[in-house]
Short mmCIF file of C-alpha atoms and ligand atoms in Angstrom, two decimals:
data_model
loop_
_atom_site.label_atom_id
_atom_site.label_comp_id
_atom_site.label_asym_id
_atom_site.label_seq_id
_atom_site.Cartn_x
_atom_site.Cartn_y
_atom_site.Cartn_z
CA UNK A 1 47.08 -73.19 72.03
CA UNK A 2 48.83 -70.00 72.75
CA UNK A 3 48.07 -68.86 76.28
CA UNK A 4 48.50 -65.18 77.81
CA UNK A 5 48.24 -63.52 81.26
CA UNK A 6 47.65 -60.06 82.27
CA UNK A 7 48.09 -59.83 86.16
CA UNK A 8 48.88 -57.33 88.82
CA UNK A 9 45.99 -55.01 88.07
CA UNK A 10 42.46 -53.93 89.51
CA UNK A 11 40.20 -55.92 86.93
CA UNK A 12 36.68 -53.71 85.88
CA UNK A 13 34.64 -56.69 84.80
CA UNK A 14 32.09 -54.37 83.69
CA UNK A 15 29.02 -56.78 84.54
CA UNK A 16 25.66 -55.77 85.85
CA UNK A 17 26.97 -56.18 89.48
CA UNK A 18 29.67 -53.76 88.97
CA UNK A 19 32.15 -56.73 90.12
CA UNK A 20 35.94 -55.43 90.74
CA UNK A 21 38.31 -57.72 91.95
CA UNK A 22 41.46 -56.33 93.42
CA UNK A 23 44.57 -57.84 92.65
CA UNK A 24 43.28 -60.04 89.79
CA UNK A 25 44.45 -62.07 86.76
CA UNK A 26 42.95 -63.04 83.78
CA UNK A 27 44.14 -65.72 81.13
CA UNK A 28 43.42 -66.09 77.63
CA UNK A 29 43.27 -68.87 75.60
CA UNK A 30 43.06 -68.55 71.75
CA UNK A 31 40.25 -65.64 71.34
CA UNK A 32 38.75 -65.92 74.59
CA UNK A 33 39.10 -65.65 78.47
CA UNK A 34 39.15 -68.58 80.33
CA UNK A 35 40.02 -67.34 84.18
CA UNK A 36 38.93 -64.16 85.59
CA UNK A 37 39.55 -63.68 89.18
CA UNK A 38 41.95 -63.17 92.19
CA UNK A 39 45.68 -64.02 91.71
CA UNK A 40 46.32 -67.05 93.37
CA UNK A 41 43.81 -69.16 93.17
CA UNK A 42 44.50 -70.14 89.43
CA UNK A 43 46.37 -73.31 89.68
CA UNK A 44 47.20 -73.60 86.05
CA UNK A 45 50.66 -74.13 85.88
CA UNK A 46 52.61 -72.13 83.70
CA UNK A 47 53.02 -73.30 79.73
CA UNK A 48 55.52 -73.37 77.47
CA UNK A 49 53.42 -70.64 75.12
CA UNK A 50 52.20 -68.74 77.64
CA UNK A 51 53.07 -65.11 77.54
CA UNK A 52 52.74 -62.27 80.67
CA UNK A 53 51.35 -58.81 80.52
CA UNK A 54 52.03 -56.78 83.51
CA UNK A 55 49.14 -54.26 84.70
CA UNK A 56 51.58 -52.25 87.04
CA UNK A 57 48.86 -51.81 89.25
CA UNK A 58 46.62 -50.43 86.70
CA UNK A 59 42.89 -51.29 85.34
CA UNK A 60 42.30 -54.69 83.69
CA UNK A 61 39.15 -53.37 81.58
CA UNK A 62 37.42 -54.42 78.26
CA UNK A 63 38.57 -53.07 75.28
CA UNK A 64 36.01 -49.51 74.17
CA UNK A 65 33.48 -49.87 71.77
CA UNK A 66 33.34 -47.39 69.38
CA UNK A 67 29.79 -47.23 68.27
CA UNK A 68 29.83 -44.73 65.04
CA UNK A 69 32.90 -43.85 62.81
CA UNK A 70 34.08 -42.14 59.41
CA UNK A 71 37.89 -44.20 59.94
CA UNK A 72 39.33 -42.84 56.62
CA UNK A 73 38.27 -39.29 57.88
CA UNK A 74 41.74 -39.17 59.84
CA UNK A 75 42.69 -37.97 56.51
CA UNK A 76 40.35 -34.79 56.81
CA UNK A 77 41.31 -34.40 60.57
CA UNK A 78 41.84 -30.45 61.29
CA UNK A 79 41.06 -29.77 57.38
CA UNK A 80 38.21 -27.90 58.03
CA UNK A 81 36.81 -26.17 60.79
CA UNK A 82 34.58 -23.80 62.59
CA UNK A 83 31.94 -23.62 59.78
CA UNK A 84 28.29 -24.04 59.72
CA UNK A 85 27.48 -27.98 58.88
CA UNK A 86 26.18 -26.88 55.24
CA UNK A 87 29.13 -25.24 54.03
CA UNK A 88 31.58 -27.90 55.91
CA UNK A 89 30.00 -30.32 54.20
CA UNK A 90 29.80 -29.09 50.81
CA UNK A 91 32.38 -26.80 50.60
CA UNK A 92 35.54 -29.19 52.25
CA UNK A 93 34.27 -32.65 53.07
CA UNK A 94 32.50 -34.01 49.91
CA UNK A 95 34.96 -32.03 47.53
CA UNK A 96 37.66 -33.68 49.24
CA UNK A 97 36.29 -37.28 49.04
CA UNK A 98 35.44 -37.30 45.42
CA UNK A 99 38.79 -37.59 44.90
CA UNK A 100 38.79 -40.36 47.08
CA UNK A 101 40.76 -44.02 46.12
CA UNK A 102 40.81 -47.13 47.70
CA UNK A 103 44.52 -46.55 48.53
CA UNK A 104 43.59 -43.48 50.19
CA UNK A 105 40.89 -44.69 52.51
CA UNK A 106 42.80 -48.30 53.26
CA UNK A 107 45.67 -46.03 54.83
CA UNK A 108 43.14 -43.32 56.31
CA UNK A 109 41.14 -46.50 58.01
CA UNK A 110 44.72 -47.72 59.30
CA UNK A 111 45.64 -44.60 60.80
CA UNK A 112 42.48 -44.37 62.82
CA UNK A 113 42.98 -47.89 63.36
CA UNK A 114 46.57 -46.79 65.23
CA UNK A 115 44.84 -44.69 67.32
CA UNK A 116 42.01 -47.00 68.31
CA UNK A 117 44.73 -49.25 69.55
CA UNK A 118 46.61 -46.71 71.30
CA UNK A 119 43.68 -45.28 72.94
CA UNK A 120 42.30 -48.41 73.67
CA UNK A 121 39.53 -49.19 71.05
CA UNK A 122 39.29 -52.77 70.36
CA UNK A 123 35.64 -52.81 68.01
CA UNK A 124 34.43 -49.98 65.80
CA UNK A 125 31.32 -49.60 63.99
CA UNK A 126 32.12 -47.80 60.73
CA UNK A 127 30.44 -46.17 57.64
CA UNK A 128 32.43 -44.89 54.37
CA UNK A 129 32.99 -45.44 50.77
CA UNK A 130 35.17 -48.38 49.77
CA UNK A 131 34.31 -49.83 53.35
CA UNK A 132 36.04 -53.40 52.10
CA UNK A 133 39.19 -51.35 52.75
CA UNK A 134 37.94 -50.47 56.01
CA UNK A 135 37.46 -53.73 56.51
CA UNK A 136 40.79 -55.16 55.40
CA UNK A 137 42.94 -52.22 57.65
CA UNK A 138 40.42 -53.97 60.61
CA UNK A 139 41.44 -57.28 59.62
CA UNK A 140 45.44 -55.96 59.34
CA UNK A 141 45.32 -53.97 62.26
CA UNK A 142 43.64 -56.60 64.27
CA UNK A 143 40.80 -54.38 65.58
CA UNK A 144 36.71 -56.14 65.70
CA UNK A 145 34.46 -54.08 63.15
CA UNK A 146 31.12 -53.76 61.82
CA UNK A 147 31.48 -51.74 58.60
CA UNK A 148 29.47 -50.94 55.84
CA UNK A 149 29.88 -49.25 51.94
CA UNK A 150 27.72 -45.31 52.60
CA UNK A 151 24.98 -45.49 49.95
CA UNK A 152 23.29 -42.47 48.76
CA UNK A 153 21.20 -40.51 45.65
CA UNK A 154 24.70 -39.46 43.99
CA UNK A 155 27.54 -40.94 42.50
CA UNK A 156 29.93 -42.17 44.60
CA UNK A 157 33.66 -42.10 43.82
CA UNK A 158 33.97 -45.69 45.25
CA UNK A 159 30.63 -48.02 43.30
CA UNK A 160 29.46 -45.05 40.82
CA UNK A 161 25.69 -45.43 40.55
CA UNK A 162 23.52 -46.98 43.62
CA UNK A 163 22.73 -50.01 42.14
CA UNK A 164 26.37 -50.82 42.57
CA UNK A 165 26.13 -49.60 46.13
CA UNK A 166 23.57 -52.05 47.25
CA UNK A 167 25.40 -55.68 45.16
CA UNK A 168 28.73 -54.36 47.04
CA UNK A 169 26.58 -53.65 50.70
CA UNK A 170 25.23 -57.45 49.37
CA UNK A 171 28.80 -58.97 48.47
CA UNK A 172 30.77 -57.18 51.60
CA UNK A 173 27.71 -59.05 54.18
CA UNK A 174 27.86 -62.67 52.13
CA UNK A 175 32.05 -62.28 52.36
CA UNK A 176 33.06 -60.93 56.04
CA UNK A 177 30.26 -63.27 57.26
CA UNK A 178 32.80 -66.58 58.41
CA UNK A 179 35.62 -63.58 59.75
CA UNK A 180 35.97 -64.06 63.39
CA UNK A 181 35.99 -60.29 64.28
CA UNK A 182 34.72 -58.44 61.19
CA UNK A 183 31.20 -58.31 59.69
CA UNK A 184 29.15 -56.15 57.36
CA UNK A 185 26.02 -53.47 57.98
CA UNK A 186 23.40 -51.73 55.42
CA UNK A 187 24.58 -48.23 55.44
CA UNK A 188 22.00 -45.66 53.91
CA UNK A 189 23.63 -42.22 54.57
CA UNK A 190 20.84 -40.45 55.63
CA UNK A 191 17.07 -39.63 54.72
CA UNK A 192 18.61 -36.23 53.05
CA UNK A 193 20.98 -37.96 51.03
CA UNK A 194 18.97 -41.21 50.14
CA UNK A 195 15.57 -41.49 47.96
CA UNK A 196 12.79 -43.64 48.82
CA UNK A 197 13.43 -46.82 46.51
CA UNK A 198 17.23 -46.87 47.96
CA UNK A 199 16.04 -46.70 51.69
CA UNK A 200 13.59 -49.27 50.44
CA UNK A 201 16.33 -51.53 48.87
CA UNK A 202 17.88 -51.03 51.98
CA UNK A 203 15.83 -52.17 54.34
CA UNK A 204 15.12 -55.68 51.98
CA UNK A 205 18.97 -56.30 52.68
CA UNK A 206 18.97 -55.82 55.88
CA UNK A 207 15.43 -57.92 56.55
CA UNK A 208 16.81 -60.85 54.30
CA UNK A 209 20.32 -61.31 55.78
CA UNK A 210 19.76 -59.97 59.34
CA UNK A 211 22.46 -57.42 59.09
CA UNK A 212 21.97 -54.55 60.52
CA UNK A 213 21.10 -51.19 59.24
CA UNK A 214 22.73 -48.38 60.17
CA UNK A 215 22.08 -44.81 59.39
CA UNK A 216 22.44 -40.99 60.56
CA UNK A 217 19.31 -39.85 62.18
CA UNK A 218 17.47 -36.77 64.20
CA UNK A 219 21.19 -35.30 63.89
CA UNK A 220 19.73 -31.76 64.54
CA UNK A 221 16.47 -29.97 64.08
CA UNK A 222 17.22 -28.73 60.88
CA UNK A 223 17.37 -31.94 59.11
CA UNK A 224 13.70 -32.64 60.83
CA UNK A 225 12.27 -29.71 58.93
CA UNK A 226 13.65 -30.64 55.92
CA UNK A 227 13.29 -34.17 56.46
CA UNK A 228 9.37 -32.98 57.08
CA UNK A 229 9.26 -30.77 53.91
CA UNK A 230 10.50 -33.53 51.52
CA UNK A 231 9.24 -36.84 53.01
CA UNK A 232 6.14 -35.38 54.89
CA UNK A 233 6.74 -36.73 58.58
CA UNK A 234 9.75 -36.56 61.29
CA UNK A 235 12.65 -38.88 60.95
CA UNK A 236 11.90 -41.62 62.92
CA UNK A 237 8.36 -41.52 61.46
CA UNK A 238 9.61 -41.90 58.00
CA UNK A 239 11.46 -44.80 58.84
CA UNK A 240 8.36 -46.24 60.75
CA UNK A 241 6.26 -45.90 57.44
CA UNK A 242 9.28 -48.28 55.59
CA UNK A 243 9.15 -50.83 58.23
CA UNK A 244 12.83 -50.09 59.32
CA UNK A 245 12.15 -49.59 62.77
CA UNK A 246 13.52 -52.90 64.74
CA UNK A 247 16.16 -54.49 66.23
CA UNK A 248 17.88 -54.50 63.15
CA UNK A 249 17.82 -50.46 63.07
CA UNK A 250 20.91 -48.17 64.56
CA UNK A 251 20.39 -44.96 64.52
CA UNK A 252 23.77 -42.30 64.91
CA UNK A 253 23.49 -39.35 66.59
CA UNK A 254 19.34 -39.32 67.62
CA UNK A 255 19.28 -35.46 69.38
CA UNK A 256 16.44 -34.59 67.94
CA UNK A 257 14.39 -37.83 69.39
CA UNK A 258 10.91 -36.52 71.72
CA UNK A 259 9.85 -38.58 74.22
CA UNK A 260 7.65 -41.13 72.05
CA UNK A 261 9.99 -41.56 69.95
CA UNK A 262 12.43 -42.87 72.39
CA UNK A 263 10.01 -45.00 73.61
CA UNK A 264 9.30 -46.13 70.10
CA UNK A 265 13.01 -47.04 69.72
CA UNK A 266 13.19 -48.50 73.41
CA UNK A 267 10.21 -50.88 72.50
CA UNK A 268 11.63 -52.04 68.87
CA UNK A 269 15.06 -53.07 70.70
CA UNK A 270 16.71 -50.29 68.00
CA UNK A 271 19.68 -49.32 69.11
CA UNK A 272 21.14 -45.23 69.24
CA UNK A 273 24.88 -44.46 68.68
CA UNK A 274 25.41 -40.50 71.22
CA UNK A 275 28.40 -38.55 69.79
CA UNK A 276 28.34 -35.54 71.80
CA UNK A 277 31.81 -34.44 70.85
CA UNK A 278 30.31 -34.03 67.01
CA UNK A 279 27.14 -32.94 68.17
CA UNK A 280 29.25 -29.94 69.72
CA UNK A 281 31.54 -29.01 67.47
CA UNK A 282 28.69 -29.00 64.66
CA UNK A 283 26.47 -27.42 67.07
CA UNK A 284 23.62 -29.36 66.82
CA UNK A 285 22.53 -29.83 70.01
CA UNK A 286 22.25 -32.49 73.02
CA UNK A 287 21.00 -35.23 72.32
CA UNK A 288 18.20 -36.72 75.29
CA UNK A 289 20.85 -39.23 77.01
CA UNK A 290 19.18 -39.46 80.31
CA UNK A 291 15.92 -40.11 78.77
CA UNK A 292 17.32 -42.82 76.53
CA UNK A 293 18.65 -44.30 79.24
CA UNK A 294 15.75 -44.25 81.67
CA UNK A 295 13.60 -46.03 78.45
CA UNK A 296 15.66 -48.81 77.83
CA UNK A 297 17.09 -47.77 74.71
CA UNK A 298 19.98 -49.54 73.58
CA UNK A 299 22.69 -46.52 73.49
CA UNK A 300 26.36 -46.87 72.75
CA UNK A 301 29.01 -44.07 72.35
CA UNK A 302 30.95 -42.76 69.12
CA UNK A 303 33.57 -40.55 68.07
CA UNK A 304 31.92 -40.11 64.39
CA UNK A 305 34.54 -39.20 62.00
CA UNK A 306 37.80 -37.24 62.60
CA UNK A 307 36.84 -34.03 60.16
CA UNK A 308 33.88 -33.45 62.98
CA UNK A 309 36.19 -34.61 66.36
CA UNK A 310 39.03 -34.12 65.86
CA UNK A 311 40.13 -37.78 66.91
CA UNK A 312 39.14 -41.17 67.77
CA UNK A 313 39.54 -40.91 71.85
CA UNK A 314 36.87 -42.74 73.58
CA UNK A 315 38.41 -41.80 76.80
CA UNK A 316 37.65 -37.70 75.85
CA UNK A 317 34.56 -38.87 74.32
CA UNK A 318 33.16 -39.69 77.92
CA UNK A 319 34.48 -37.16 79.87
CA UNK A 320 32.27 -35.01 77.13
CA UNK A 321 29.63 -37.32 77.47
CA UNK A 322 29.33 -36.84 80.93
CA UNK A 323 29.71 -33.40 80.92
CA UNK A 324 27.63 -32.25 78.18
CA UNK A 325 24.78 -34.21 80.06
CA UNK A 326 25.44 -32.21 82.83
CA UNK A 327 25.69 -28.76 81.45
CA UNK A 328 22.62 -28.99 79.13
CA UNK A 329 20.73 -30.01 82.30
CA UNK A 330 22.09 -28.02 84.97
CA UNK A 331 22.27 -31.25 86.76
CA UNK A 332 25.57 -33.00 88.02
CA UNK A 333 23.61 -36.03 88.82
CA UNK A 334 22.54 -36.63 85.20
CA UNK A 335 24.75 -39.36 83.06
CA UNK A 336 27.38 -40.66 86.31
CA UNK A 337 30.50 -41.69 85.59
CA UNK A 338 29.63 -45.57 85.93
CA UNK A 339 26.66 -45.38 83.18
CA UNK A 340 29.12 -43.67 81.00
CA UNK A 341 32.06 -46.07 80.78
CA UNK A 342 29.30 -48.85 80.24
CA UNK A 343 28.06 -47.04 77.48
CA UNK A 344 31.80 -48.01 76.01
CA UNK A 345 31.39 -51.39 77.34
CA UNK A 346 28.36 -53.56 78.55
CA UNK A 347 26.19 -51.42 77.02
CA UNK A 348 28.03 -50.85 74.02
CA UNK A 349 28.43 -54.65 73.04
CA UNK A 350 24.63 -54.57 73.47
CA UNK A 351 24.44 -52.25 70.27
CA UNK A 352 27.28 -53.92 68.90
CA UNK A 353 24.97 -57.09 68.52
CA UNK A 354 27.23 -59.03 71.47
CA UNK A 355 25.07 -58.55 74.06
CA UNK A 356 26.67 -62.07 76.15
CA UNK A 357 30.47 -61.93 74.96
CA UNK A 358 31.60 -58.65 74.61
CA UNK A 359 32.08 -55.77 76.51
CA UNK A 360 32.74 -57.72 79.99
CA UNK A 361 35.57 -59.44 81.47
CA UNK A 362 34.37 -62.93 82.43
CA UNK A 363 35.12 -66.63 81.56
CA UNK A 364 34.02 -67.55 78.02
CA UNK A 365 33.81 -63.94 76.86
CA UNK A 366 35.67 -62.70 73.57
CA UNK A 367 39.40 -61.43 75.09
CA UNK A 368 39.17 -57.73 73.94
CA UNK A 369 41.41 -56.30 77.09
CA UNK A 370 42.73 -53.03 77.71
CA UNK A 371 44.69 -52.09 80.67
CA UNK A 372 44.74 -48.52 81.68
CA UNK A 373 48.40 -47.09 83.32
CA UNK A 374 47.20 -45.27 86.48
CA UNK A 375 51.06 -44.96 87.92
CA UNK A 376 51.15 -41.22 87.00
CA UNK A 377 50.43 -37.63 88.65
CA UNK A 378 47.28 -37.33 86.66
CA UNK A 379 45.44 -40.20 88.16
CA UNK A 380 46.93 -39.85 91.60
CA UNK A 381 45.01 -40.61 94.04
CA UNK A 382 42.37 -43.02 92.74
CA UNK A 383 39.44 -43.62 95.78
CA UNK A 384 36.97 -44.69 92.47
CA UNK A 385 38.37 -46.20 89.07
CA UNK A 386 35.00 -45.33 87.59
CA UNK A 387 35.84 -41.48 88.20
CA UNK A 388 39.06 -41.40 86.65
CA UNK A 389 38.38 -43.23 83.27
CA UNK A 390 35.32 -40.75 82.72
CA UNK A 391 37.25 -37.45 84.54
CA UNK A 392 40.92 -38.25 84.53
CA UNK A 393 42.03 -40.22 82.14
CA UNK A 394 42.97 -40.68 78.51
CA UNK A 395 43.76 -42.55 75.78
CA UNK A 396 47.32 -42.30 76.28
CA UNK A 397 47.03 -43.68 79.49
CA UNK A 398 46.42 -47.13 77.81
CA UNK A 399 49.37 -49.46 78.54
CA UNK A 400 48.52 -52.52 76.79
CA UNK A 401 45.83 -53.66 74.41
CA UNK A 402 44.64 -56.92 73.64
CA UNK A 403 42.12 -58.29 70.36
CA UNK A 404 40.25 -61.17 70.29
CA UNK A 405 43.23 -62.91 72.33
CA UNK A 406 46.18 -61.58 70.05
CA UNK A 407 48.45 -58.56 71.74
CA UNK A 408 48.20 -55.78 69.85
CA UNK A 409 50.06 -53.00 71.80
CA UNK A 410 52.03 -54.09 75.03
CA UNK A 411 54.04 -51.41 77.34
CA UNK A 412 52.79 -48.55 74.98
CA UNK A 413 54.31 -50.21 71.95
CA UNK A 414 51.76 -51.49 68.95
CA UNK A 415 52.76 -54.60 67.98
CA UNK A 416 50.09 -54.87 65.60
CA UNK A 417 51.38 -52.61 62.69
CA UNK A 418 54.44 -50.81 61.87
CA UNK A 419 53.19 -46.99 63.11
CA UNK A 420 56.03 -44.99 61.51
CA UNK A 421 55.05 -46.39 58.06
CA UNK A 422 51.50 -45.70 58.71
CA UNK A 423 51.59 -41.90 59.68
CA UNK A 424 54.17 -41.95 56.52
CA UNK A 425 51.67 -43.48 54.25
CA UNK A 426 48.47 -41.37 55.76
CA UNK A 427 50.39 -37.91 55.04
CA UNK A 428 51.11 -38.71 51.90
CA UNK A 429 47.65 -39.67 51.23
CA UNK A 430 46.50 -36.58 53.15
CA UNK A 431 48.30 -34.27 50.13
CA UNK A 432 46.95 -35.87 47.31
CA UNK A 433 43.63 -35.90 48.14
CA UNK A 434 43.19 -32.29 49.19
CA UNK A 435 46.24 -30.96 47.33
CA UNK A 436 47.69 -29.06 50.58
CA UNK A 437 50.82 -28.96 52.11
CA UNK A 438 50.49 -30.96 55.49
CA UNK A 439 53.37 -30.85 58.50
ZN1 LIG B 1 28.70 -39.83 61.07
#
């Protein structure tokens, strides 16, 4: 079995403890970690297949979690900006994706999935039309993703009517089920864009074949009174009377959440994807971290697509995180720099649905590794790692990254897929689906 060993770094397990261990090592055998600890006192000696990774000195971390994506929305990155959500969305994003192909969104997904590796994204959790493409630029790119087909009321330019929508949702679960890092969600849109009978159909997926099912929810007040007007309750309420709210339910974006509610979503075991970064540059508000936190709820951070971003950084995502926090509560103490990075992390794998083998570095956990280059002026000095991945640092930063055991970027290069071709491909696909000139 092929054997690799990153060394000379400062390894963040990310466990409960908060364990660091200075100087450490960590080996990997097929997909998963077999020695985590000091240099030293491995004794293993050295095999023919064995292959080194050199930390410099750097972070030994686990690989980000990216809790809610659009990956083909690369495409739409910087296509549209600075408009009210309304217009954006009618007036640029949908127009744009009806002429949407499966070429267009396989090399859209691949180009996020460049970034992901290069900014040290190892799992994603995405939602978009012809999602098995998504799924095979995960399985090319060797990234770990949930992803599901978006169903709503209209027809869609990837199943045509929703009937087709929920077989595919059906087909995608039954075929990514054996893949050892891929696997399928129930994706209802949203309770603006779906009827009754499809968030019903829905939720009969997800209760008969566990998977999970993910939708956007309480993105801003707005949708709450219309949500109100055409369905007669709040969000969250709506989805109470359907029976959806569990530990099967994720929820993406939840700022407008009160404080039952969390507690409501705390109690089911439901879990809550923040993206600040889209929540600001939509302007639709904060969403209640702090609170989430304090309940229990099972919270995870995502970049959401790149047309609302503009990218898929998880290191600028926290620093936002943190900050946002702050601002909207005139209170530095709120959302510290530790509970942020594990909302990438330990927390993260928690609402990935690997709450034992992901999102830590131990023995026997899945071998998602990043390490993080802090040799340079911008992270000099460093008296607290947990400070500079939040304050300091970003995704460029990332030196190596490492998949379910299999290198997929090593001294800043991506070994994984052949990035020249991709940006190639992407701009190409860019033009012909908006029919603009792109640089
Ligand atoms: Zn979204």
């Amino acid at each position: 079995m092929k054997e690799l060993c990153i060394k000379n770094g400062t390894i963040l397990t990310m466990d409960e403890a908060g364990t660091v261990i200075h100087d450490g090592m960590l080996w990997i055998e097929g997909s998963r970690i077999t020695y985590c600890g000091p240099a030293g006192s491995e004794t293993k000696p050295r095999s023919h297949w064995r292959r080194d990774l050199d930390a410099r000195g750097g972070l030994i971390m686990p690989g980000l979690i990216n809790g809610h994506t659009h990956a083909p929305m690369t495409l739409m990155r910087g296509l549209a900006d600075d408009l009210p959500l309304d217009v954006w969305l009618s007036q640029h994003i949908f127009p744009a994706e009806k002429n949407l192909t499966s070429e267009a969104v396989y090399w859209g997904a691949m180009l996020a999935c460049l970034e992901m590796i290069r900014s040290g994204t190892t799992s994603f959790c995405d939602m978009y039309l012809f999602a098995g493409q998504v799924a095979q630029a995960a399985h090319d790119a060797g990234l770990r993703a949930v992803v599901g087909e978006v169903l709503y009321d209209f027809d869609s330019p990837s199943y045509g009517k929703i009937e087709n929508g929920l077989a595919l949702t059906r087909e995608l679960i039954d075929k990514l089920a054996p893949h050892p890092r891929l696997s399928a969600a129930v994706m209802p849109h949203a309770l603006y864009t779906c009827s009754r009978s499809l968030m019903e159909s829905a939720g009969a997926i997800s209760a008969e074949t566990g998977a999970a099912l993910d939708t956007h929810l309480a993105e801003n007040t707005g949708e709450t009174v219309e949500v109100q007007k055409s369905w007669g309750a709040r969000p969250l309420a709506v989805l109470e009377e359907l029976g959806l709210v569990n530990e099967r339910l994720w929820i993406n974006h939840g700022v407008d959440l009160n404080q039952a509610e969390i507690e409501r979503l705390a109690a089911a075991g439901a879990r809550v994807t923040h993206c600040p970064e889209s929540n600001m540059k939509l302007a639709n508000g904060v969403a209640p971290l702090p609170e989430m936190l304090a309940a229990g709820v099972k919270v995870c951070l995502g970049t959401d697509g790149c047309a609302s971003n503009n990218d898929q950084d998880l290191f600028g995502e926290m620093g936002s995180c943190a900050k946002l926090a702050k601002a909207s509560r005139l209170d530095p103490t709120v959302a510290p720099a530790e509970a942020v990075v594990s909302l990438c992390t330990r927390r993260g794998a928690a609402a990935f649905g690997r709450p034992d083998d992901l999102g830590v570095l131990k023995p026997g956990a899945l071998a998602d590794v990043i390490v993080v280059d802090t040799n340079q002026p911008h992270l000099t000095p460093m008296y607290n790692p947990m400070s500079h991945l939040v304050y300091a640092a970003r995704g460029g930063d990332v030196l190596h990254t490492v998949c379910h055991g299999k290198v997929l970027m090593a001294e800043g290069k991506v070994e994984a897929l052949d990035q020249e071709e991709v940006m190639a491909k992407a701009k190409e696909q860019a033009r012909a689906l908006t029919g603009r000139e792109v640089l």
